[in-house]
Coordinates of C-alpha atoms and ligand atoms in Angstrom, one line a residue:
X1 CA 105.1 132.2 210.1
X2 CA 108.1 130.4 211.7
X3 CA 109.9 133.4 212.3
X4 CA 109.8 134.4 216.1
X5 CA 110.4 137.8 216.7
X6 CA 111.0 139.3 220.2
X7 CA 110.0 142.6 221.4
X8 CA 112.0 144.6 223.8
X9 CA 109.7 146.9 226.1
X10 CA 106.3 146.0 227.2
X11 CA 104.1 149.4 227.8
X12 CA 101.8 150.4 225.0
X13 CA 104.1 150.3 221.6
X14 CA 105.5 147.1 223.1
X15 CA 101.6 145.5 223.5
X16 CA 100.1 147.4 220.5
X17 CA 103.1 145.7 218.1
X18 CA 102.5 141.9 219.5
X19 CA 99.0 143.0 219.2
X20 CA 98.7 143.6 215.3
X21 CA 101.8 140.6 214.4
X22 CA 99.9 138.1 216.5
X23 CA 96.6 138.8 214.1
X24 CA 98.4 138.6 211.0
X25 CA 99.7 135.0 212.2
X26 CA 103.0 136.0 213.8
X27 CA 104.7 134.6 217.0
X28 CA 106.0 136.9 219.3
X29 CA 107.5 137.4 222.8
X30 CA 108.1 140.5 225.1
X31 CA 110.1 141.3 227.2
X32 CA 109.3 143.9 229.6
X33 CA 111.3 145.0 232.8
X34 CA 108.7 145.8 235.2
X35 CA 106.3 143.8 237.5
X36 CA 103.2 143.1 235.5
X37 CA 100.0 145.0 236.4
X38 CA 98.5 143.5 240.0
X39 CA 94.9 142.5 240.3
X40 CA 93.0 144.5 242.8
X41 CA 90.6 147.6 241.3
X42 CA 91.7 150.1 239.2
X43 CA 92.1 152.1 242.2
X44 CA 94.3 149.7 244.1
X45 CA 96.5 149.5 240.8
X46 CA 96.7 153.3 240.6
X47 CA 98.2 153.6 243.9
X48 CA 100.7 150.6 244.0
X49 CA 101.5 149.3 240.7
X50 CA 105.6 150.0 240.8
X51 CA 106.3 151.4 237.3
X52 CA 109.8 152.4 237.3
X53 CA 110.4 152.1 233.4
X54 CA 107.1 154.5 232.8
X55 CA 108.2 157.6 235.0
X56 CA 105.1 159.3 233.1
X57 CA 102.5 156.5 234.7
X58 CA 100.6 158.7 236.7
X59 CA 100.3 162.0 234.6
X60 CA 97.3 162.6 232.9
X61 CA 96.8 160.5 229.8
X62 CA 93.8 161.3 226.9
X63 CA 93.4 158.8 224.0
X64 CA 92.9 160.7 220.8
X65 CA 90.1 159.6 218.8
X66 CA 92.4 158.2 216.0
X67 CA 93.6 155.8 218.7
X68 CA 90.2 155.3 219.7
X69 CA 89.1 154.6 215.9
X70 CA 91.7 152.2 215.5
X71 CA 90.3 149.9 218.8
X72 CA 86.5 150.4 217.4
X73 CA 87.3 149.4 213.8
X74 CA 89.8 146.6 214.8
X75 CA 89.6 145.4 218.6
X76 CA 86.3 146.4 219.6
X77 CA 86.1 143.8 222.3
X78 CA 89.1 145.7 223.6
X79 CA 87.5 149.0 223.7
X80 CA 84.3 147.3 225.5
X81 CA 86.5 146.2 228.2
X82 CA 87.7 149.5 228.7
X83 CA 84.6 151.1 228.3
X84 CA 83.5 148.2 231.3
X85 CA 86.5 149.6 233.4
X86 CA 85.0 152.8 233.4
X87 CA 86.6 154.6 230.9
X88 CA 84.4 157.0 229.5
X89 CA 84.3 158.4 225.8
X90 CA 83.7 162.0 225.0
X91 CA 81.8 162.8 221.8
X92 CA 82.0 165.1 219.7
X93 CA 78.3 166.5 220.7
X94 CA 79.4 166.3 224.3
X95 CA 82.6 168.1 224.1
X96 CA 80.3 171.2 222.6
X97 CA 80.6 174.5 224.7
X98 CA 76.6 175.3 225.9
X99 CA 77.4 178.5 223.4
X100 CA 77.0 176.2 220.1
X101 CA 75.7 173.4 221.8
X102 CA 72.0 174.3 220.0
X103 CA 73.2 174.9 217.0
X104 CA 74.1 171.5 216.2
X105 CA 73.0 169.0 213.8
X106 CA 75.2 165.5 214.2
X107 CA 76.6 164.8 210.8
X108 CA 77.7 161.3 209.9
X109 CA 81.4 161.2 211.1
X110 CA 80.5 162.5 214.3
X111 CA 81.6 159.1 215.9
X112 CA 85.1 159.3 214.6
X113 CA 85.3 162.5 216.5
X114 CA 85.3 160.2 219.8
X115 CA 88.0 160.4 222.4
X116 CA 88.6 158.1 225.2
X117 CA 89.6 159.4 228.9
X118 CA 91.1 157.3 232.1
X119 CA 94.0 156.6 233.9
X120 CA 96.9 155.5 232.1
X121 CA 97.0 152.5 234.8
X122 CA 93.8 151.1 233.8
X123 CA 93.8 151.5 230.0
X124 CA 97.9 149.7 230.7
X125 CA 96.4 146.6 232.4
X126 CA 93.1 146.1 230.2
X127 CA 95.3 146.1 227.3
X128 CA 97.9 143.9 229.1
X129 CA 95.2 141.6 230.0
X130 CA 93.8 141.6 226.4
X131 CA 97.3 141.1 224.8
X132 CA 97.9 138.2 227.1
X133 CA 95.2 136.2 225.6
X134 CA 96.2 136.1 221.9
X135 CA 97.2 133.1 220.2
X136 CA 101.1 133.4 219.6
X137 CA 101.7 136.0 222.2
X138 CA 103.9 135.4 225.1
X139 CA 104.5 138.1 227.6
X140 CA 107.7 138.0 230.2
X141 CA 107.8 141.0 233.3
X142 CA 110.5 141.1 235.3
X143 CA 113.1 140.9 232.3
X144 CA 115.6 143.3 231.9
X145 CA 117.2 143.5 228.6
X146 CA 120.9 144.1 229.2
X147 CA 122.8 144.1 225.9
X148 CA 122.6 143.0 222.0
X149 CA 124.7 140.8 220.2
X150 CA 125.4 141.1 216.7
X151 CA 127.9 139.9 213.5
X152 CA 128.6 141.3 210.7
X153 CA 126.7 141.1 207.6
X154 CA 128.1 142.3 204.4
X155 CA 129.8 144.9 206.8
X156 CA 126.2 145.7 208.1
X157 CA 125.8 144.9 211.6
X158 CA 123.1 142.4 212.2
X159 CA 121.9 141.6 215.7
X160 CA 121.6 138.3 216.5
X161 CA 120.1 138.4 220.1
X162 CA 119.9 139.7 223.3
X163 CA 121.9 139.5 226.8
X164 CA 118.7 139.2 229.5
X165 CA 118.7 139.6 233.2
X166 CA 116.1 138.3 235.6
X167 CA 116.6 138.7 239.1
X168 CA 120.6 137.8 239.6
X169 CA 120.3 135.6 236.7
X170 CA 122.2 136.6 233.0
X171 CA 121.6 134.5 229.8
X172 CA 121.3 135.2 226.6
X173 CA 118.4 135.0 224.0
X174 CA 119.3 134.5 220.7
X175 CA 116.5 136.5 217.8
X176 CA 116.3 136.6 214.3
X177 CA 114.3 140.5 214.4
X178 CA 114.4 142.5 217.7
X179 CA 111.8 145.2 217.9
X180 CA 112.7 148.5 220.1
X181 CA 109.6 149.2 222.2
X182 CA 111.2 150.6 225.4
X183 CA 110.5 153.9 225.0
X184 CA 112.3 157.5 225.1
X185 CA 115.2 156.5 227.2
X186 CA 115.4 153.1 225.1
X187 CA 119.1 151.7 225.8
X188 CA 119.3 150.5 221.9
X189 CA 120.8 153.8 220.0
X190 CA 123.6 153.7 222.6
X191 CA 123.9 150.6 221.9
X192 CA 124.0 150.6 218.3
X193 CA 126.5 153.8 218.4
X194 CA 128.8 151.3 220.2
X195 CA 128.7 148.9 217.0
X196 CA 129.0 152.3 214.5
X197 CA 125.7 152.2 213.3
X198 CA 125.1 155.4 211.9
X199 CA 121.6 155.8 212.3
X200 CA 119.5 159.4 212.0
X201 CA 118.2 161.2 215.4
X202 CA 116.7 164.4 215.1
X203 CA 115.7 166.2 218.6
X204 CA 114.8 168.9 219.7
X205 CA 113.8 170.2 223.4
X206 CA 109.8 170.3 223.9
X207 CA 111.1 173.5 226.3
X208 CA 108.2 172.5 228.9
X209 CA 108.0 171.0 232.3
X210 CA 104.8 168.8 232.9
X211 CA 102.9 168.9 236.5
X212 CA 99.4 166.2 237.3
X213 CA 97.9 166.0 240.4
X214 CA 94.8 163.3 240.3
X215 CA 91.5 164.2 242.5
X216 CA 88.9 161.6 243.5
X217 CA 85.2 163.3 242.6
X218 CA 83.3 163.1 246.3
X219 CA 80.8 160.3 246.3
X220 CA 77.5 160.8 244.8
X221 CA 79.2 163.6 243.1
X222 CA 78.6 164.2 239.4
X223 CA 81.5 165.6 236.8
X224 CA 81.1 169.3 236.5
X225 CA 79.0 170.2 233.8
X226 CA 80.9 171.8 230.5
X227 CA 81.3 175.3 230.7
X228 CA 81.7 177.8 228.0
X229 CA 85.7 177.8 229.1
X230 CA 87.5 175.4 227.4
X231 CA 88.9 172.4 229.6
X232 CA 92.7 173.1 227.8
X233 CA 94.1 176.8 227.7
X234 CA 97.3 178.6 227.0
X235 CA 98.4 181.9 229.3
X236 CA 101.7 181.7 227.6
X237 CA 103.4 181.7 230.5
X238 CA 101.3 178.4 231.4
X239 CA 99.5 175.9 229.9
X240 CA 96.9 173.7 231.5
X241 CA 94.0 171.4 230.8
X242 CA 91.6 168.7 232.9
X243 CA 91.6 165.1 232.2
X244 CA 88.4 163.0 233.1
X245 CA 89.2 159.8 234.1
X246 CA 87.8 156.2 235.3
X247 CA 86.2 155.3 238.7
X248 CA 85.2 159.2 239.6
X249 CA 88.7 160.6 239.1
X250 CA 90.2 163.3 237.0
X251 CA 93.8 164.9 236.9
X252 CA 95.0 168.5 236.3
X253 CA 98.0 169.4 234.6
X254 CA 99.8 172.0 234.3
X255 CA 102.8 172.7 231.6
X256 CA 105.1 175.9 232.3
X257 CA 107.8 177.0 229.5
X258 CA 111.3 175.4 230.9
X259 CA 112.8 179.4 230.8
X260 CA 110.2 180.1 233.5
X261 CA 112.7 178.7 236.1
X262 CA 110.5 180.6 239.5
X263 CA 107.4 178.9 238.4
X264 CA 108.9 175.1 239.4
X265 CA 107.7 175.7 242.8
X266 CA 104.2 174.1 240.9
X267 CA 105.7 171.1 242.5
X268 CA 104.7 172.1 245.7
X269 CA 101.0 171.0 246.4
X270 CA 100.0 174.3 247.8
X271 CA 101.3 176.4 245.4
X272 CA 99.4 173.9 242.8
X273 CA 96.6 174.3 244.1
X274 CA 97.1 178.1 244.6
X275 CA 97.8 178.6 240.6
X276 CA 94.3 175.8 239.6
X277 CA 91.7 178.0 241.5
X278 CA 92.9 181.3 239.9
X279 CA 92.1 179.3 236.0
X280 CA 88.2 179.5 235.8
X281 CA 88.1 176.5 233.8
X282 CA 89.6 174.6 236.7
X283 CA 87.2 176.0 239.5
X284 CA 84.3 173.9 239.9
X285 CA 86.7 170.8 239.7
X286 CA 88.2 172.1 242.6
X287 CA 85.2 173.1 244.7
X288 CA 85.1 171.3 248.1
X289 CA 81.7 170.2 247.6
X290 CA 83.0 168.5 244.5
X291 CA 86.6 166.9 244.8
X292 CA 89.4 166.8 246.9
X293 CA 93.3 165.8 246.2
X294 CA 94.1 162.0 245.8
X295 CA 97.9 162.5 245.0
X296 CA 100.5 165.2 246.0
X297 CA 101.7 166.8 242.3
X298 CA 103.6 164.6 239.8
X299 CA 106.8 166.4 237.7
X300 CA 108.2 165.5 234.7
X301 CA 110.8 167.2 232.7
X302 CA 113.9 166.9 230.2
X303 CA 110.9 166.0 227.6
X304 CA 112.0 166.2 223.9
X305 CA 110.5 165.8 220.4
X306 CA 113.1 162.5 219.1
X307 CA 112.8 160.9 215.8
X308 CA 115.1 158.2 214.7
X309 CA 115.5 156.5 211.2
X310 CA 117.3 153.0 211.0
X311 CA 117.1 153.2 206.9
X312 CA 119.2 155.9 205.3
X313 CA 119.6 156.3 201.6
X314 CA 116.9 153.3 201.4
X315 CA 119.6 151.7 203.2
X316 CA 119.0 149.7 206.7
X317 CA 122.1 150.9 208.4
X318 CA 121.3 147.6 210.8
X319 CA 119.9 144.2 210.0
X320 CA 117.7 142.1 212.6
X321 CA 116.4 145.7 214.1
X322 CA 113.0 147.7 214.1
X323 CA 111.8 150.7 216.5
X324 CA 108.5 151.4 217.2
X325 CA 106.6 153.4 219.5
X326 CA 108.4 156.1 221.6
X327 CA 112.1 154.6 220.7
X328 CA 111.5 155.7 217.3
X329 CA 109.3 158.4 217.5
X330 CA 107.9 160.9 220.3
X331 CA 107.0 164.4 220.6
X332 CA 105.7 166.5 223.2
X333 CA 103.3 165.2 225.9
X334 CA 101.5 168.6 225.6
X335 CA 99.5 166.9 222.2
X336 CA 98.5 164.0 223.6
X337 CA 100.0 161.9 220.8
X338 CA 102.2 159.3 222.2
X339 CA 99.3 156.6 222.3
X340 CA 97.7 157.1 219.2
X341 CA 101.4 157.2 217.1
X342 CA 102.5 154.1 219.2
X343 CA 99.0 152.1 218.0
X344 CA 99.4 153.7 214.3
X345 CA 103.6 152.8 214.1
X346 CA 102.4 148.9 215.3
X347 CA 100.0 148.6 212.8
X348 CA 102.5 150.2 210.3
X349 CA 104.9 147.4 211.5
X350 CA 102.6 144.9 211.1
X351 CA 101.7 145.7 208.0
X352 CA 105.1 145.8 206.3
X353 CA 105.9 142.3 208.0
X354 CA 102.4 140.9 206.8
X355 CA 103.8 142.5 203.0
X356 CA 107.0 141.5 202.9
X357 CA 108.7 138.5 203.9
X358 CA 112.3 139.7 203.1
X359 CA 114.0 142.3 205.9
X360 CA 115.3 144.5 203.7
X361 CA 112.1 145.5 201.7
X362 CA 109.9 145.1 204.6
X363 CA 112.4 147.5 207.0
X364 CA 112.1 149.9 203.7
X365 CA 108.3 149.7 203.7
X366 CA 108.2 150.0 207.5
X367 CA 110.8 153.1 206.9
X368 CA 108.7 155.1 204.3
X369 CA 105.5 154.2 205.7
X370 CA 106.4 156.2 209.3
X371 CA 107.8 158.9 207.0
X372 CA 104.9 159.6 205.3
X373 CA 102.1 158.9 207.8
X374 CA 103.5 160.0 211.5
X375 CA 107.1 162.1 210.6
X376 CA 104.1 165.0 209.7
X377 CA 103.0 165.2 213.7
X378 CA 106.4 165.2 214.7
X379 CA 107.9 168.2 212.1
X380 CA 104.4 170.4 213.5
X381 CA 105.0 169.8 217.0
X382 CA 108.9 170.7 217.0
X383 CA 107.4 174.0 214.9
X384 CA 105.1 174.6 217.6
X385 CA 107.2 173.7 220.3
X386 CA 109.8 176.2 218.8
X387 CA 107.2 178.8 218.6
X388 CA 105.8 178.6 222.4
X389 CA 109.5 178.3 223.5
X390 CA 110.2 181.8 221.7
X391 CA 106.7 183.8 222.8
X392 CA 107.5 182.5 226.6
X393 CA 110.8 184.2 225.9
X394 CA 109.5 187.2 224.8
X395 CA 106.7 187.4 227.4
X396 CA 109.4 187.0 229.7
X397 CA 111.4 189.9 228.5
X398 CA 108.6 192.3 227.8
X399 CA 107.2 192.0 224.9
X400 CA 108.1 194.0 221.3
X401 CA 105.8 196.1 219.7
X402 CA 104.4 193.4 217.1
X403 CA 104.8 193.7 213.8
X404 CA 102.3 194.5 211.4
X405 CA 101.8 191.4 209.9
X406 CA 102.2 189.9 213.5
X407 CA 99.1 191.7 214.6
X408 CA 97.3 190.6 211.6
X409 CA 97.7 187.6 212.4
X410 CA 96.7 187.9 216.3
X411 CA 93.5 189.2 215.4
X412 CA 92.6 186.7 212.9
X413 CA 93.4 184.3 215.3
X414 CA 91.9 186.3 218.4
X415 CA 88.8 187.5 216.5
X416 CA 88.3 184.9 213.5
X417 CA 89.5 181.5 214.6
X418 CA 88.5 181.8 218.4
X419 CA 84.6 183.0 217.7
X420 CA 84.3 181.1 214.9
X421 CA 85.7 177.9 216.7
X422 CA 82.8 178.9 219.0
X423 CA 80.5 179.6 216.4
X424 CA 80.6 177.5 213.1
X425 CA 80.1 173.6 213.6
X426 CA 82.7 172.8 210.7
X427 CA 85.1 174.7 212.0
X428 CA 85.0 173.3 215.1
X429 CA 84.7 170.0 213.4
X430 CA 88.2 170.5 211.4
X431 CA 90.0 171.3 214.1
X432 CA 89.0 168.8 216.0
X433 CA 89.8 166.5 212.8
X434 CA 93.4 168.2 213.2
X435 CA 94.1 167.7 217.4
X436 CA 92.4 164.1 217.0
X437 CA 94.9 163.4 214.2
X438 CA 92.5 162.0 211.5
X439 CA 93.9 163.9 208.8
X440 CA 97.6 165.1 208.5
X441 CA 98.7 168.0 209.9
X442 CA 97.1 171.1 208.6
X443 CA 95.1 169.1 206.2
X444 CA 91.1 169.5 208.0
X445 CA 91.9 173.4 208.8
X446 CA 93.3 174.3 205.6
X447 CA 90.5 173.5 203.5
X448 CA 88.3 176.5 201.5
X449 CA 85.4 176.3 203.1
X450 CA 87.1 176.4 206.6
X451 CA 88.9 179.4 206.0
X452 CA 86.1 181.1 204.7
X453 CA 84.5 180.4 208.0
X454 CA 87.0 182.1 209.9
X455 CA 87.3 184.6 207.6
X456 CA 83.3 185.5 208.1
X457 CA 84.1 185.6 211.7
X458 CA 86.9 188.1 211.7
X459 CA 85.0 190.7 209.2
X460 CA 81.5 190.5 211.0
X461 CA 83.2 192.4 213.5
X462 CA 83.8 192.6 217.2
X463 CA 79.9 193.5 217.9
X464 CA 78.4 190.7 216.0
X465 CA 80.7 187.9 217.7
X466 CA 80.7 189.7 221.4
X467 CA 79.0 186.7 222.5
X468 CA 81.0 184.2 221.2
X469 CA 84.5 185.5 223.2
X470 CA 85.8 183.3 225.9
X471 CA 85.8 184.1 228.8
X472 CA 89.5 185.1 230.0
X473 CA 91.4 182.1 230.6
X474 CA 93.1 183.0 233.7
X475 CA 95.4 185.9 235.4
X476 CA 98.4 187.2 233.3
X477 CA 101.9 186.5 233.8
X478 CA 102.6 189.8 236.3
X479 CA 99.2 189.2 238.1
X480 CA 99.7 185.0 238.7
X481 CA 103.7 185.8 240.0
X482 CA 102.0 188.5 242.6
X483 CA 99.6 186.0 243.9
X484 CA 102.8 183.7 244.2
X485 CA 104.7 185.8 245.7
X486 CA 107.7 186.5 243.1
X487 CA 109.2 189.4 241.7
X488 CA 107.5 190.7 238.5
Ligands
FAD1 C1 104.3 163.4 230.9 C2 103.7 162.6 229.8 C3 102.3 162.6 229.5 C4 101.8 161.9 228.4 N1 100.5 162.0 228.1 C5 100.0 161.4 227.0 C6 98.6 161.5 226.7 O1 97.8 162.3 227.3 N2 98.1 160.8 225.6 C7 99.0 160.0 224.9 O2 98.5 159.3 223.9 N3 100.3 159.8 225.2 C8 100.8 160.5 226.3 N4 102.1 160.3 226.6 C9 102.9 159.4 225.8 C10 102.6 158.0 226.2 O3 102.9 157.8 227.6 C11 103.5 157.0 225.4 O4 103.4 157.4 224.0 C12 103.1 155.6 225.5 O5 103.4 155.1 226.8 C13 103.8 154.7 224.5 O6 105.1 154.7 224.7 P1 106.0 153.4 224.5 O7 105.3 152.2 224.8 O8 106.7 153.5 223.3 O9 107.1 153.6 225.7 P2 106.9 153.6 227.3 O10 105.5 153.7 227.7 O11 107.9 154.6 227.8 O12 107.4 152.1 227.7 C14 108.6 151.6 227.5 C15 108.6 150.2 228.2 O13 109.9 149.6 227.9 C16 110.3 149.0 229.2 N5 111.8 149.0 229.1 C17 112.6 150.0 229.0 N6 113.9 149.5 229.0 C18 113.8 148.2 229.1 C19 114.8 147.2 229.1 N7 116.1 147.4 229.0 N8 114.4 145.9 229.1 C20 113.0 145.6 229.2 N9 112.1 146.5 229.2 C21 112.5 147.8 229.1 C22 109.8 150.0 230.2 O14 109.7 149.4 231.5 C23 108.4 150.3 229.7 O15 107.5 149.3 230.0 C24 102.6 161.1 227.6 C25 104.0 161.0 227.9 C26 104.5 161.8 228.9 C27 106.0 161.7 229.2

């Protein structure tokens, strides 16, 4: 294909999209602002590769297993040199609590159940490195993307190329298709407001604030061993969850509803530190014997759920334009999504260039395509988000005396879902379909013989699931602001 397209933002929607339009024959350039990733081990690159367009480099990052699919089926070299870096992948058997551990028999999609854990630095520069070695793929660093340029097309704006600065140097790039793939603070919708485009945002606040401190695991040390607690939790006031990584490293986060304004002190390594040993499933990370700090404690805030549409009324409201990845479409951090919609929206991309050779149709396809296959994650997780934002608000104020059908549903999710998560294989399977995003939202758990399995949990009673409770999670609200300190 003559056509050269250009790509604006080189981080992992940026690579992913010249990724899939380099294998189905198309030429491509990116343009990425930042310093490429230096040679030196992964450690080296954790500690000095200067990321300023990624502020999220260095929190924890998990690769769902539908990302992970998509590398096996289609780039398997790729996820060999990752696997070679020391990323590690955690099965589906291996992710079992020791509670059902015996109980199961592997069934044949097991391996789709696969999730891949390390640093967000080292999967960045093995996928850089790979990406760099197609045919028809040239990557720039170092090139900031300033400005578009447009005409008017049939009074649609069309943008005709882009003002570049590298170093002290301006010039400009002329493109026939420009492809947004610089992320959540992309400069483009601005941009495009300034020409009138009247595109679609939707937002809405994730309500959280996101805190990752990375630990080195002591030489000769081995990962701790899975527990029955799970390695992600929710205290309502808190969220939290530990993150494997490459090289004998492994991150805690911690996520804290925005309303709890006193709890930002997180940021503060001692307090950190204070709040991870009081969450069981966080202790024997933490013991001396088996870890100690490599970083102080990373923030991140202002995080929403976005989701922009650049065809309205089956309409492109602008001609020579395509989002992908985080520019078009992010949601909370919290679900570990990011990679796996960025991978999926490039391959959507792809596939609607490699379909249809006029813009129009293919921006259409490309359009209804994201609607139907990645829209569904981000309507659950503004839901959810809404949901956790109102609880946290509740908590905060005291809780109501629940409603009946509120308590109904407590318990069946307190005394069905939990025990039989811990005690039913396809359960646990489905919902692990769900989180790794293999099926569409809702799709896995809502199935008949998955809600019978719950409900034979919840009516067996209390007595006949006693051993399948988890442990408690970690100290309540009032108990956790004593230890810290604050007024209750
Ligand atoms: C706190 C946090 C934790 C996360 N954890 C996970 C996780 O566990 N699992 C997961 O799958 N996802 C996670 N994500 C999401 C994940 O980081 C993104 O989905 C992923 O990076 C893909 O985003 P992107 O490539 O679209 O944008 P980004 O990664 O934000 O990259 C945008 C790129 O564009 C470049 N750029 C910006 N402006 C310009 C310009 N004017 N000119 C040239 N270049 C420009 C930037 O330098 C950058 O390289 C997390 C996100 C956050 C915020």
């Amino acid at each position: 294909m003559a056509e050269r397209m250009v790509i604006a933002g080189g981080s992992i929607a940026g690579l992913a999209t010249a990724l899939a339009l380099s294998r189905i024959g198309q030429d491509v350039v990116v343009l990425e602002q930042d310093a490429p990733p230096p040679p030196g081990s992964p450690q080296e690159l954790f500690t000095t590769w200067k990321r300023r367009g990624v502020p999220q480099l260095r929190h924890s990052h998990g690769f769902l297993a539908r990302m992970r699919n998509l590398l096996r089926d289609r780039y398997p070299d790729l996820l060999d040199a990752l696997l070679a870096e020391g990323a590690q992948e955690q099965t589906f058997e291996g992710s079992l609590p020791p509670v059902l551990a015996p109980a199961n028999q592997p069934a044949p999609d097991d391996d789709d159940l696969t999730s891949l854990l390390c640093r967000r630095t080292t999967f960045e520069r093995v996928l850089h490195a790979y990406v760099s070695e197609q045919p028809r793929v040239e990557l720039h660093s170092g090139v900031k993307v300033r400005g578009i340029r447009h005409t008017l097309d049939n009074s649609v704006p069309r943008l005709t190329g882009l003002t570049l600065q590298q170093g002290e140097t301006y010039e400009d790039m002329a493109t026939e298709t420009i492809i947004d793939a610089t992320g959540r603070l992309s400069p483009f919708p601005a941009w495009l407001r300034d020409l009138g485009v009247e595109f679609l945002e939707d937002w809405h606040e994730t309500g959280i604030v996101y805190y990752t401190r990375y630990y080195r695991l002591l030489d000769g040390v081995e990962a701790p061993k899975r527990t029955n607690h799970s390695s992600m939790g929710d205290l309502g006031y808190l969220k939290f969850g530990v993150f494997p990584g490459d090289q004998q490293t492994f991150s805690l986060t911690l996520a804290i509803p925005t309303v709890e304004t006193d709890l930002r002190i997180l940021k503060n390594n001692d307090v950190f530190s204070q709040v991870c040993q009081r969450l069981p499933a966080f202790t024997p990370w933490l013991d001396p014997k088996c870890s100690e700090p490599a970083t102080n404690v990373y923030v991140m805030g202002g995080l929403r759920n976005t989701y922009r549409q650049f065809v309205v009324d089956n309409q492109p409201v602008v001609r020579g334009f395509l989002a992908v990845g985080e520019a078009a479409i992010h949601t909370n951090p919290l679900y570990g999504r990011g990679c796996s919609l960025s991978f999926l929206h490039a391959h959507l991309l792809a596939d609607a260039v490699a379909t249809y050779p006029h813009e129009t149709a293919r921006a259409r396809s490309f359009h209804h395509a994201t609607q139907q296959q990645l829209q569904p994650f981000y309507d659950v997780a503004v839901k959810r988000d809404e949901t956790n934002l109102r609880r946290a608000q509740q908590n905060m104020a005291g809780p109501p005396p629940p409603r009946l059908r509120e308590r109904l549903m407590r318990s069946f999710v307190q005394h069905g879902l939990a025990t039989a998560m811990r005690g039913d294989l396809n359960v646990r399977r489905a919902f692990l379909r769900d989180f790794h995003m293999l099926d569409l939202p809702n799709v896995a758990i809502r199935r008949p013989s998955v809600i019978l399995g719950i409900l034979r949990f919840w009516l067996r009673g209390k007595r006949r699931n006693a051993h399948l409770y988890t442990p408690s999670a970690g100290p309540s609200r009032g108990e956790m602001r004593r230890v810290l300190g604050l007024a209750e």
